[in-house]
Amino acid sequence: MTNHHVDDFIKRISDKIETVSGKTIDEASERDVYVGVASIVNDEIKHKWIRTSDTYEKEKVKQVYYLSMEFLVGRLLESNLLNGGLLDVTNEAIKKIGFEPKRVYAHEHDAGLGNGGLGRLAACFLDSLASLNYPGHGCGIRYRYGLFEQRIIHGHQIELPDYWLKEDYPWETRKGDESFKIHFRGDVHMHKRIDGSLEFRYENTDQVMAVPYDIPVVGYKNETVNTLRLWSAESITREKDYLTSQQSQYYHHLDHKHSIEQISGFLYPDDSSYEGKELRLKQQYFLVSASIQHILRQYKKQQRGPLTNLPEHVVIQINDTHPSLAIPELMRLLMDDEHYGWDDAWKITNKTIAYTNHTTLSEALEKWPKTMVERLLPRIYMIINEINERFCRGLWFDHPELRNVIPELAIIADDQVHMARLAIVGSFSVNGVARLHTEILKKKEMKNFYCLFPDRFNNKTNGITHRRWLLQINRGLSRLITEVIGTNWIQRPNQLISLLRYSKDSAFLEEVDKVKLHNKRELAQFIYDRTGIAVDEYSIFDVQIKRLHEYKRQLLNIFHVIYLYNELKDNPTLDITPRTFIFGAKAAPSYHLAKEVIKLIHTVASLVNYDPDIAGKLKVVFLENYNVSLAEKIIPAADISEQISTASKEASGTGNMKMMMNGALTVGTMDGANIEIRDLVGDQHIFMFGLTADEVLAYYEYGGYNARDIYNTDERVRRILNQLNEGVFGSQEIEFKDIYYNILYHNDPYFVLKDFDPYIEIHELVEQAYRDRTTWLNKSVTNIAYSGKFSSDRTIQEYASKIWKLNQVPINKATDEQ
Ligand code: 26V
């Protein structure tokens, strides 16, 4: 960076601050600098953004629309600067005017429009699409409140609303003139047209406006700027409706307006647990109807020919079943508005829509009460019903061997609409998100569908954007990597494999060690500032960060902590490598057991952290309000990545990939993408333990596991459970009774006790390995070297070539700066 550049940039920032905030650079606050820099980025990308959509339009290229109820984008300024090639100069400029870049970037509210893995995956995909020059856009909802903010009070989780739009959000542009009307309820009337075809008219519907807000998605050092379009619900009532109304009507209008705006009011905070809430169904249809109307209008505006060609121009990927009403909605628009017959409409729909499954947990599978769908979406229900009738009729006549399982395949069965079944029947591709997960779908969960449509099923192992999750958040490590293998890995993450040549180079390993120590020191400082807990930067940073769920087994982790605590109390001179256990996790507000686990972690923490017998050996830290920004601080400092789900339950996991890429070693079960990590790095560079998916599934199917046997025979386990039951960890005795009962009286549904012994054993190996620095660092570098496969660039290339049949469309540089 030449001084000349930096000084030019400072001039730009100060000019900007003058025009935007009306202040001189000397008067500017941190926030003014944030607003100023964001505005510069917007100026930089404006032309690229227009040129990108012009190119797609003029060249009539095929485009993908990624429909998702969640986009967990996190903060955008730093990643936009990075992708725009402006990060270094901006950092220098900000420092030179007396501010700290990280603190400036932290003024952006972390956009938490997602629950966890599924939403963050959508955000990583957008980054890869734009960076690889693919014409691909996101469609989602502009929730006024994102995922709740978590506070911990006396060890209990409290939820606060996340009003992320409180201050101006610099990345969005409202496009009022591209709004669409969405209809709910009402009556459907059927008329015969002159040609004998049927026409459907809707009357007395409730109408809502879907207003788009566009966010630019900036590709890495290229000219592509794609679009994330988020829909906001607004009422259609105009001012004159208020003026002409009576007083009482006025309040009625306000009420009505409020209830309409509720549609995009908040993100549902349940992760992997389905509840048949009408407002959630409204949100889903709202997203889908607005997005499909938008897609068709674009198609027509661009004169791409008859809609029978739609599948050659457009592909719609639905992120889980949440947007699966896209299927009947596209049918509806093709038939009712465009006058296609059923068969043509079905062919078009079926060739345009593809579905990704993210879970096999039965409690997460969406099923809507038939009457709810019928009342809220009468025309859509008619269409689903027809899809179901035709599908079941086809089964009956063409697949006599499946006649007795029709109720398990029917889209409408036992008064419910089964959304996964609708999604499979109505799309041309069904994919799982890791190899094991896809195999389980094919062999078990969706076995009969797999028999019917074997060609539809395919695997696309998840990925993460290495630009945010390595280049941006771990500058030290990135620099080091570039020093030894050059910059190629940034465009081709697979090139990280070249690091293997240095995995035994002691000078290099020493540098890697220094970077990790530096990152740990920064995290230690952050932990101290936030919690007052002083942690030893030389201790093993043992990290579990993810949503709190029984199947993810934070409980197994905390049992390990309790076990170590008990050992140390029995034998205070025991020589153990100091450990810092770091947790971050939000529990769904209504998930009682999950909240109890949060409380348990805090209780154990307060016991362990202040016990003089334990001093210097163990620390337990729970960082509240886990979100993307917090992940960015923790991940570069992790030594151990805990990926300990009950085998078969974690579809993929993506935190496992993020931590591997930052040099952490995985302690993991044979689940999700852990298996693929193991296959690459080899058993000696990962710590795998516990039941396999086959074993777990066999226990579920045939029984044979008895948690009480373990309680009776394993003293360590008995002691921990008794401590829970007797209130050793709680001020009140009853505090952890539910955990205790769930394990002993509900037979430990997630096999915590069964995997306890192998888990303790593997952690003993971790400890031994950590003492041998060189070997440890060799493992760490080996993990980084193989992590390239888990870049979402690879995942997106696979979707593009195998499912979407999409071409890369590089955008030309502007001929002259406009
Ligand atoms: C489910 C539901 C159920 C209805 C209420 C709202 C709601 C919101 C989100 C979900 C998502 C559950 C599925 C999910 O997030 N799966 C995760 O997807 C990740 C990306 O593929 C994957 O890495 C994780 O293993 C998987 O649990």
Short mmCIF file of N, CA, C and O in Angstrom, two decimals, residues 464-555:
data_model
loop_
_atom_site.label_atom_id
_atom_site.label_comp_id
_atom_site.label_asym_id
_atom_site.label_seq_id
_atom_site.Cartn_x
_atom_site.Cartn_y
_atom_site.Cartn_z
N ILE A 464 -18.27 -23.62 3.06
CA ILE A 464 -18.28 -22.30 3.71
C ILE A 464 -17.42 -21.36 2.86
O ILE A 464 -16.52 -21.84 2.17
N THR A 465 -17.70 -20.09 2.89
CA THR A 465 -16.84 -19.22 2.08
C THR A 465 -15.50 -18.97 2.80
O THR A 465 -15.47 -18.41 3.90
N HIS A 466 -14.43 -19.43 2.15
CA HIS A 466 -13.10 -19.27 2.76
C HIS A 466 -12.69 -17.81 2.78
O HIS A 466 -11.75 -17.45 3.47
N ARG A 467 -13.39 -16.98 1.98
CA ARG A 467 -13.04 -15.57 2.01
C ARG A 467 -13.39 -14.96 3.36
O ARG A 467 -12.55 -14.33 4.01
N ARG A 468 -14.62 -15.13 3.81
CA ARG A 468 -14.95 -14.61 5.14
C ARG A 468 -14.27 -15.44 6.24
O ARG A 468 -13.69 -14.89 7.17
N TRP A 469 -14.34 -16.78 6.11
CA TRP A 469 -14.01 -17.62 7.27
C TRP A 469 -12.52 -17.94 7.40
O TRP A 469 -12.10 -18.61 8.32
N LEU A 470 -11.72 -17.47 6.47
CA LEU A 470 -10.28 -17.57 6.66
C LEU A 470 -9.62 -16.23 6.34
O LEU A 470 -9.05 -15.56 7.21
N LEU A 471 -9.76 -15.81 5.09
CA LEU A 471 -9.08 -14.59 4.65
C LEU A 471 -9.43 -13.38 5.51
O LEU A 471 -8.57 -12.61 5.91
N GLN A 472 -10.71 -13.21 5.80
CA GLN A 472 -11.14 -12.02 6.53
C GLN A 472 -10.93 -12.14 8.03
O GLN A 472 -10.45 -11.19 8.66
N ILE A 473 -11.26 -13.28 8.61
CA ILE A 473 -11.25 -13.33 10.08
C ILE A 473 -9.90 -13.75 10.64
O ILE A 473 -9.66 -13.60 11.83
N ASN A 474 -9.02 -14.29 9.82
CA ASN A 474 -7.72 -14.74 10.32
C ASN A 474 -6.63 -14.20 9.41
O ASN A 474 -6.01 -14.92 8.64
N ARG A 475 -6.42 -12.89 9.51
CA ARG A 475 -5.46 -12.22 8.63
C ARG A 475 -4.05 -12.77 8.84
O ARG A 475 -3.29 -12.91 7.89
N GLY A 476 -3.72 -13.08 10.08
CA GLY A 476 -2.38 -13.57 10.39
C GLY A 476 -2.10 -14.89 9.68
O GLY A 476 -1.07 -15.04 9.00
N LEU A 477 -3.02 -15.81 9.81
CA LEU A 477 -2.84 -17.12 9.18
C LEU A 477 -2.85 -16.99 7.65
O LEU A 477 -2.03 -17.62 6.97
N SER A 478 -3.73 -16.16 7.14
CA SER A 478 -3.81 -15.99 5.68
C SER A 478 -2.49 -15.46 5.14
O SER A 478 -2.00 -15.92 4.11
N ARG A 479 -1.93 -14.48 5.84
CA ARG A 479 -0.66 -13.90 5.40
C ARG A 479 0.42 -14.97 5.38
O ARG A 479 1.19 -15.10 4.43
N LEU A 480 0.43 -15.76 6.43
CA LEU A 480 1.44 -16.81 6.55
C LEU A 480 1.31 -17.83 5.41
O LEU A 480 2.30 -18.26 4.81
N ILE A 481 0.08 -18.22 5.13
CA ILE A 481 -0.16 -19.18 4.06
C ILE A 481 0.36 -18.60 2.74
O ILE A 481 1.07 -19.26 1.98
N THR A 482 0.00 -17.35 2.49
CA THR A 482 0.42 -16.71 1.25
C THR A 482 1.94 -16.60 1.16
O THR A 482 2.51 -16.76 0.08
N GLU A 483 2.57 -16.36 2.30
CA GLU A 483 4.04 -16.27 2.29
C GLU A 483 4.68 -17.55 1.76
O GLU A 483 5.66 -17.50 1.03
N VAL A 484 4.11 -18.70 2.12
CA VAL A 484 4.77 -19.94 1.68
C VAL A 484 4.23 -20.51 0.37
O VAL A 484 4.99 -21.06 -0.41
N ILE A 485 2.94 -20.37 0.11
CA ILE A 485 2.43 -21.00 -1.13
C ILE A 485 1.92 -19.99 -2.15
O ILE A 485 1.37 -20.37 -3.18
N GLY A 486 2.07 -18.72 -1.88
CA GLY A 486 1.60 -17.71 -2.83
C GLY A 486 0.11 -17.45 -2.68
O GLY A 486 -0.53 -17.97 -1.75
N THR A 487 -0.45 -16.66 -3.59
CA THR A 487 -1.83 -16.20 -3.43
C THR A 487 -2.87 -17.07 -4.15
O THR A 487 -4.07 -16.83 -4.03
N ASN A 488 -2.39 -18.07 -4.91
CA ASN A 488 -3.33 -18.86 -5.72
C ASN A 488 -4.49 -19.46 -4.93
O ASN A 488 -5.60 -19.60 -5.46
N TRP A 489 -4.23 -19.82 -3.69
CA TRP A 489 -5.26 -20.49 -2.89
C TRP A 489 -6.50 -19.63 -2.71
O TRP A 489 -7.59 -20.15 -2.47
N ILE A 490 -6.33 -18.31 -2.86
CA ILE A 490 -7.48 -17.43 -2.61
C ILE A 490 -8.54 -17.64 -3.70
O ILE A 490 -9.74 -17.70 -3.42
N GLN A 491 -8.08 -17.77 -4.95
CA GLN A 491 -9.03 -18.06 -6.03
C GLN A 491 -9.33 -19.55 -6.12
O GLN A 491 -10.41 -19.94 -6.54
N ARG A 492 -8.35 -20.37 -5.76
CA ARG A 492 -8.53 -21.83 -5.83
C ARG A 492 -8.21 -22.47 -4.49
O ARG A 492 -7.09 -22.94 -4.27
N PRO A 493 -9.19 -22.49 -3.60
CA PRO A 493 -8.93 -22.96 -2.24
C PRO A 493 -8.34 -24.38 -2.17
O PRO A 493 -7.66 -24.70 -1.19
N ASN A 494 -8.57 -25.18 -3.21
CA ASN A 494 -7.95 -26.51 -3.21
C ASN A 494 -6.43 -26.46 -3.14
O ASN A 494 -5.79 -27.41 -2.70
N GLN A 495 -5.90 -25.34 -3.60
CA GLN A 495 -4.44 -25.17 -3.57
C GLN A 495 -3.87 -25.13 -2.16
O GLN A 495 -2.66 -25.24 -1.98
N LEU A 496 -4.73 -24.98 -1.18
CA LEU A 496 -4.25 -25.03 0.20
C LEU A 496 -3.49 -26.32 0.45
O LEU A 496 -2.66 -26.42 1.35
N ILE A 497 -3.75 -27.30 -0.39
CA ILE A 497 -3.10 -28.60 -0.25
C ILE A 497 -1.57 -28.47 -0.32
O ILE A 497 -0.84 -29.27 0.27
N SER A 498 -1.10 -27.42 -1.00
CA SER A 498 0.35 -27.21 -1.09
C SER A 498 0.99 -27.02 0.28
O SER A 498 2.20 -27.16 0.44
N LEU A 499 0.16 -26.67 1.26
CA LEU A 499 0.70 -26.49 2.61
C LEU A 499 1.28 -27.78 3.17
O LEU A 499 2.10 -27.75 4.10
N LEU A 500 0.84 -28.91 2.61
CA LEU A 500 1.33 -30.20 3.13
C LEU A 500 2.86 -30.24 3.07
O LEU A 500 3.50 -30.84 3.93
N ARG A 501 3.41 -29.59 2.08
CA ARG A 501 4.87 -29.57 1.95
C ARG A 501 5.54 -28.90 3.14
O ARG A 501 6.71 -29.12 3.41
N TYR A 502 4.77 -28.07 3.83
CA TYR A 502 5.35 -27.35 4.98
C TYR A 502 4.88 -27.91 6.31
O TYR A 502 5.16 -27.35 7.35
N SER A 503 4.14 -29.00 6.25
CA SER A 503 3.53 -29.48 7.49
C SER A 503 4.55 -30.06 8.46
O SER A 503 4.22 -30.35 9.61
N LYS A 504 5.77 -30.23 7.98
CA LYS A 504 6.81 -30.69 8.92
C LYS A 504 7.97 -29.70 8.98
O LYS A 504 9.02 -30.00 9.55
N ASP A 505 7.76 -28.56 8.39
CA ASP A 505 8.79 -27.53 8.37
C ASP A 505 8.75 -26.76 9.69
O ASP A 505 7.80 -26.00 9.95
N SER A 506 9.77 -26.96 10.51
CA SER A 506 9.65 -26.45 11.88
C SER A 506 9.56 -24.92 11.93
O SER A 506 8.86 -24.37 12.79
N ALA A 507 10.24 -24.25 11.02
CA ALA A 507 10.16 -22.78 11.03
C ALA A 507 8.72 -22.33 10.74
O ALA A 507 8.18 -21.44 11.41
N PHE A 508 8.11 -23.00 9.76
CA PHE A 508 6.73 -22.65 9.42
C PHE A 508 5.78 -22.97 10.57
O PHE A 508 4.93 -22.15 10.94
N LEU A 509 5.98 -24.16 11.14
CA LEU A 509 5.10 -24.56 12.25
C LEU A 509 5.19 -23.57 13.40
O LEU A 509 4.18 -23.24 14.05
N GLU A 510 6.37 -23.09 13.63
CA GLU A 510 6.55 -22.12 14.70
C GLU A 510 5.74 -20.84 14.43
O GLU A 510 5.13 -20.28 15.34
N GLU A 511 5.75 -20.44 13.18
CA GLU A 511 4.97 -19.25 12.81
C GLU A 511 3.46 -19.51 12.98
O GLU A 511 2.73 -18.64 13.46
N VAL A 512 3.04 -20.69 12.59
CA VAL A 512 1.63 -21.05 12.76
C VAL A 512 1.26 -21.00 14.24
O VAL A 512 0.21 -20.48 14.63
N ASP A 513 2.14 -21.51 15.04
CA ASP A 513 1.94 -21.51 16.48
C ASP A 513 1.80 -20.08 17.01
O ASP A 513 0.91 -19.79 17.82
N LYS A 514 2.66 -19.21 16.52
CA LYS A 514 2.62 -17.81 16.97
C LYS A 514 1.29 -17.14 16.61
O LYS A 514 0.73 -16.41 17.41
N VAL A 515 0.84 -17.41 15.38
CA VAL A 515 -0.43 -16.82 14.95
C VAL A 515 -1.56 -17.31 15.85
O VAL A 515 -2.40 -16.53 16.32
N LYS A 516 -1.58 -18.61 16.10
CA LYS A 516 -2.65 -19.16 16.95
C LYS A 516 -2.59 -18.53 18.34
O LYS A 516 -3.62 -18.12 18.90
N LEU A 517 -1.39 -18.41 18.86
CA LEU A 517 -1.24 -17.83 20.20
C LEU A 517 -1.74 -16.38 20.20
O LEU A 517 -2.45 -15.96 21.12
N HIS A 518 -1.39 -15.67 19.16
CA HIS A 518 -1.86 -14.28 19.04
C HIS A 518 -3.39 -14.24 19.03
O HIS A 518 -4.01 -13.43 19.74
N ASN A 519 -4.00 -15.12 18.24
CA ASN A 519 -5.47 -15.15 18.17
C ASN A 519 -6.08 -15.52 19.52
O ASN A 519 -7.12 -14.99 19.91
N LYS A 520 -5.43 -16.46 20.19
CA LYS A 520 -5.95 -16.87 21.51
C LYS A 520 -5.83 -15.73 22.52
O LYS A 520 -6.72 -15.53 23.35
N ARG A 521 -4.74 -14.99 22.41
CA ARG A 521 -4.56 -13.86 23.31
C ARG A 521 -5.67 -12.84 23.09
O ARG A 521 -6.25 -12.31 24.03
N GLU A 522 -5.98 -12.58 21.83
CA GLU A 522 -7.06 -11.62 21.54
C GLU A 522 -8.40 -12.11 22.08
O GLU A 522 -9.17 -11.34 22.64
N LEU A 523 -8.66 -13.40 21.90
CA LEU A 523 -9.92 -13.93 22.41
C LEU A 523 -9.93 -13.88 23.94
O LEU A 523 -10.95 -13.55 24.55
N ALA A 524 -8.78 -14.19 24.54
CA ALA A 524 -8.70 -14.16 26.01
C ALA A 524 -9.04 -12.76 26.52
O ALA A 524 -9.78 -12.60 27.49
N GLN A 525 -8.52 -11.76 25.84
CA GLN A 525 -8.80 -10.37 26.22
C GLN A 525 -10.30 -10.08 26.09
O GLN A 525 -10.91 -9.51 26.98
N PHE A 526 -10.87 -10.54 24.99
CA PHE A 526 -12.30 -10.35 24.74
C PHE A 526 -13.13 -11.03 25.83
O PHE A 526 -14.08 -10.47 26.37
N ILE A 527 -12.71 -12.27 26.16
CA ILE A 527 -13.43 -13.01 27.22
C ILE A 527 -13.36 -12.25 28.53
O ILE A 527 -14.35 -12.10 29.25
N TYR A 528 -12.19 -11.73 28.81
CA TYR A 528 -12.01 -10.99 30.06
C TYR A 528 -12.90 -9.74 30.08
O TYR A 528 -13.59 -9.47 31.05
N ASP A 529 -12.89 -9.02 28.96
CA ASP A 529 -13.71 -7.80 28.89
C ASP A 529 -15.19 -8.11 29.04
O ASP A 529 -15.93 -7.36 29.66
N ARG A 530 -15.62 -9.21 28.45
CA ARG A 530 -17.04 -9.53 28.47
C ARG A 530 -17.51 -10.18 29.77
O ARG A 530 -18.63 -9.96 30.21
N THR A 531 -16.64 -11.06 30.33
CA THR A 531 -17.13 -11.90 31.43
C THR A 531 -16.35 -11.70 32.73
O THR A 531 -16.78 -12.18 33.77
N GLY A 532 -15.19 -11.07 32.65
CA GLY A 532 -14.36 -10.93 33.83
C GLY A 532 -13.57 -12.20 34.16
O GLY A 532 -12.87 -12.25 35.16
N ILE A 533 -13.71 -13.22 33.30
CA ILE A 533 -12.97 -14.45 33.55
C ILE A 533 -11.60 -14.36 32.87
O ILE A 533 -11.51 -14.06 31.68
N ALA A 534 -10.55 -14.60 33.66
CA ALA A 534 -9.20 -14.57 33.09
C ALA A 534 -8.84 -15.98 32.65
O ALA A 534 -8.85 -16.91 33.46
N VAL A 535 -8.58 -16.15 31.38
CA VAL A 535 -8.22 -17.50 30.91
C VAL A 535 -6.76 -17.51 30.47
O VAL A 535 -6.21 -16.49 30.06
N ASP A 536 -6.18 -18.69 30.57
CA ASP A 536 -4.76 -18.89 30.26
C ASP A 536 -4.62 -19.10 28.75
O ASP A 536 -5.14 -20.07 28.21
N GLU A 537 -3.88 -18.21 28.11
CA GLU A 537 -3.79 -18.31 26.65
C GLU A 537 -2.98 -19.53 26.20
O GLU A 537 -3.02 -19.90 25.03
N TYR A 538 -2.27 -20.13 27.15
CA TYR A 538 -1.53 -21.36 26.80
C TYR A 538 -2.35 -22.62 27.02
O TYR A 538 -1.91 -23.72 26.72
N SER A 539 -3.53 -22.45 27.59
CA SER A 539 -4.38 -23.64 27.80
C SER A 539 -5.00 -24.07 26.47
O SER A 539 -4.99 -23.32 25.50
N ILE A 540 -5.52 -25.31 26.44
CA ILE A 540 -6.21 -25.78 25.22
C ILE A 540 -7.54 -25.05 25.12
O ILE A 540 -8.36 -25.13 26.04
N PHE A 541 -7.77 -24.37 24.02
CA PHE A 541 -9.07 -23.73 23.81
C PHE A 541 -9.99 -24.75 23.13
O PHE A 541 -9.85 -25.07 21.96
N ASP A 542 -10.91 -25.25 23.94
CA ASP A 542 -11.76 -26.35 23.52
C ASP A 542 -13.16 -25.76 23.26
O ASP A 542 -13.84 -25.33 24.19
N VAL A 543 -13.56 -25.72 22.00
CA VAL A 543 -14.69 -24.86 21.60
C VAL A 543 -15.90 -25.64 21.09
O VAL A 543 -15.77 -26.49 20.21
N GLN A 544 -17.05 -25.34 21.64
CA GLN A 544 -18.30 -25.84 21.06
C GLN A 544 -19.25 -24.67 20.85
O GLN A 544 -19.77 -24.09 21.81
N ILE A 545 -19.46 -24.30 19.60
CA ILE A 545 -20.31 -23.15 19.29
C ILE A 545 -21.33 -23.57 18.23
O ILE A 545 -20.98 -23.93 17.12
N LYS A 546 -22.59 -23.53 18.59
CA LYS A 546 -23.67 -23.93 17.70
C LYS A 546 -24.98 -23.80 18.47
O LYS A 546 -24.96 -23.57 19.68
N ARG A 547 -26.12 -23.94 17.78
CA ARG A 547 -27.38 -23.91 18.49
C ARG A 547 -27.40 -24.97 19.58
O ARG A 547 -26.73 -26.01 19.47
N LEU A 548 -28.16 -24.69 20.64
CA LEU A 548 -28.26 -25.69 21.69
C LEU A 548 -29.36 -26.68 21.35
O LEU A 548 -30.51 -26.30 21.15
N HIS A 549 -28.98 -27.93 21.22
CA HIS A 549 -29.96 -28.96 20.92
C HIS A 549 -29.49 -30.25 21.57
O HIS A 549 -28.30 -30.51 21.65
N GLU A 550 -30.45 -31.06 22.00
CA GLU A 550 -30.06 -32.33 22.63
C GLU A 550 -29.16 -33.16 21.72
O GLU A 550 -28.21 -33.77 22.16
N TYR A 551 -29.48 -33.19 20.41
CA TYR A 551 -28.70 -34.07 19.54
C TYR A 551 -27.27 -33.57 19.32
O TYR A 551 -26.38 -34.35 19.00
N LYS A 552 -27.03 -32.28 19.55
CA LYS A 552 -25.68 -31.76 19.39
C LYS A 552 -24.83 -32.05 20.64
O LYS A 552 -23.62 -31.90 20.63
N ARG A 553 -25.48 -32.40 21.68
CA ARG A 553 -24.88 -32.95 22.90
C ARG A 553 -23.88 -32.04 23.61
O ARG A 553 -22.81 -32.48 24.02
N GLN A 554 -24.26 -30.79 23.80
CA GLN A 554 -23.48 -29.95 24.70
C GLN A 554 -23.39 -30.61 26.08
O GLN A 554 -22.42 -30.41 26.82
N LEU A 555 -24.40 -31.46 26.37
CA LEU A 555 -24.42 -32.14 27.66
C LEU A 555 -23.23 -33.08 27.83
O LEU A 555 -22.63 -33.17 28.90
#
